[in-house]
Amino acid sequence: MLREAGTEKANEETTKQQTETVATTEEKKVDKEDTKKELTEDDKVKIEELSKPQTIDGLGKLTMKGFGYNNDLGIDGSQNDPKPYKLDGYEIYIENFTVGHVEPAEEMQALLNYTGDFQAVLVENNEDGTHSNVVYELSEMRLDINGETIYAEPALSDTMPSIEEGKEQTGNAWFIIKNEKPITAAVLVVPSEAGSSNPIEQPFKFDVLSVEDSVYKDIH
């Protein structure tokens, strides 16, 4: 009987510890969720503004759904400038990686030969430097996303021609994703510019956050 009583007491202590551990874990989980949801009124206004559909001539109605982050490129939610990647001696910065839902205009439906809504990824590039005798076609960028490889849409993406030293130029690459699978991560593959003597490819993985999570990350 003494042994049984001791065993019973030990079991009670174990059960008590397990209960306390579960309770502590749940409290931490709730605290974390509450902390994450502590958005200021300014945060909420910004989320509302970013989530509003906007009409883009030729494209249609674009509603932002999220933004991509990559620490190696300096897109990390901080106020620091982005970090460049280098191709054949000159530097290009990716300013933004945006995921959106598009209700296409008639012109876009005709261009793509596709009448349904679609998702789009916009990669905004900025070059500050010089390169010569080459043309950088942003349509040669590609995305590996949800098990698919998607090339930038040539009809929408920009060309970055040769520029002189000290000049600056910007260009956008648009990717059209004809499905509604949630985009939580993507790998952007950047090839060398056309005419490169040493062609290489640089992959950059982006973690994609919702508009609300992006605002929280950027501010906090």
mmCIF file of N, CA and C in Angstrom, residues 133-137 140 192-196:
data_model
loop_
_atom_site.group_PDB
_atom_site.id
_atom_site.type_symbol
_atom_site.label_atom_id
_atom_site.label_comp_id
_atom_site.label_asym_id
_atom_site.label_seq_id
_atom_site.Cartn_x
_atom_site.Cartn_y
_atom_site.Cartn_z
ATOM 1 N N ASN A 133 27.107 48.439 -74.061
ATOM 2 C CA ASN A 133 27.073 47.391 -75.087
ATOM 3 C C ASN A 133 26.213 46.188 -74.703
ATOM 4 N N VAL A 134 25.387 46.342 -73.700
ATOM 5 C CA VAL A 134 24.476 45.258 -73.327
ATOM 6 C C VAL A 134 23.094 45.849 -73.056
ATOM 7 N N VAL A 135 22.106 45.006 -73.193
ATOM 8 C CA VAL A 135 20.735 45.395 -72.869
ATOM 9 C C VAL A 135 20.210 44.403 -71.842
ATOM 10 N N TYR A 136 19.709 44.926 -70.749
ATOM 11 C CA TYR A 136 19.220 44.065 -69.677
ATOM 12 C C TYR A 136 17.714 43.923 -69.808
ATOM 13 N N GLU A 137 17.271 42.728 -70.202
ATOM 14 C CA GLU A 137 15.852 42.468 -70.403
ATOM 15 C C GLU A 137 15.267 41.883 -69.116
ATOM 16 N N GLU A 140 13.629 38.396 -68.809
ATOM 17 C CA GLU A 140 14.400 37.159 -68.686
ATOM 18 C C GLU A 140 14.479 36.672 -67.239
ATOM 19 N N SER A 192 22.214 36.821 -66.084
ATOM 20 C CA SER A 192 23.056 37.894 -66.598
ATOM 21 C C SER A 192 22.326 38.607 -67.733
ATOM 22 N N GLU A 193 22.717 39.856 -67.981
ATOM 23 C CA GLU A 193 22.085 40.603 -69.052
ATOM 24 C C GLU A 193 22.474 40.030 -70.405
ATOM 25 N N ALA A 194 21.677 40.356 -71.414
ATOM 26 C CA ALA A 194 21.932 39.857 -72.759
ATOM 27 C C ALA A 194 23.332 40.278 -73.216
ATOM 28 N N GLY A 195 24.072 39.363 -73.829
ATOM 29 C CA GLY A 195 25.406 39.681 -74.324
ATOM 30 C C GLY A 195 26.492 39.495 -73.295
ATOM 31 N N SER A 196 26.161 38.959 -72.128
ATOM 32 C CA SER A 196 27.153 38.785 -71.075
ATOM 33 C C SER A 196 28.222 37.791 -71.513
#
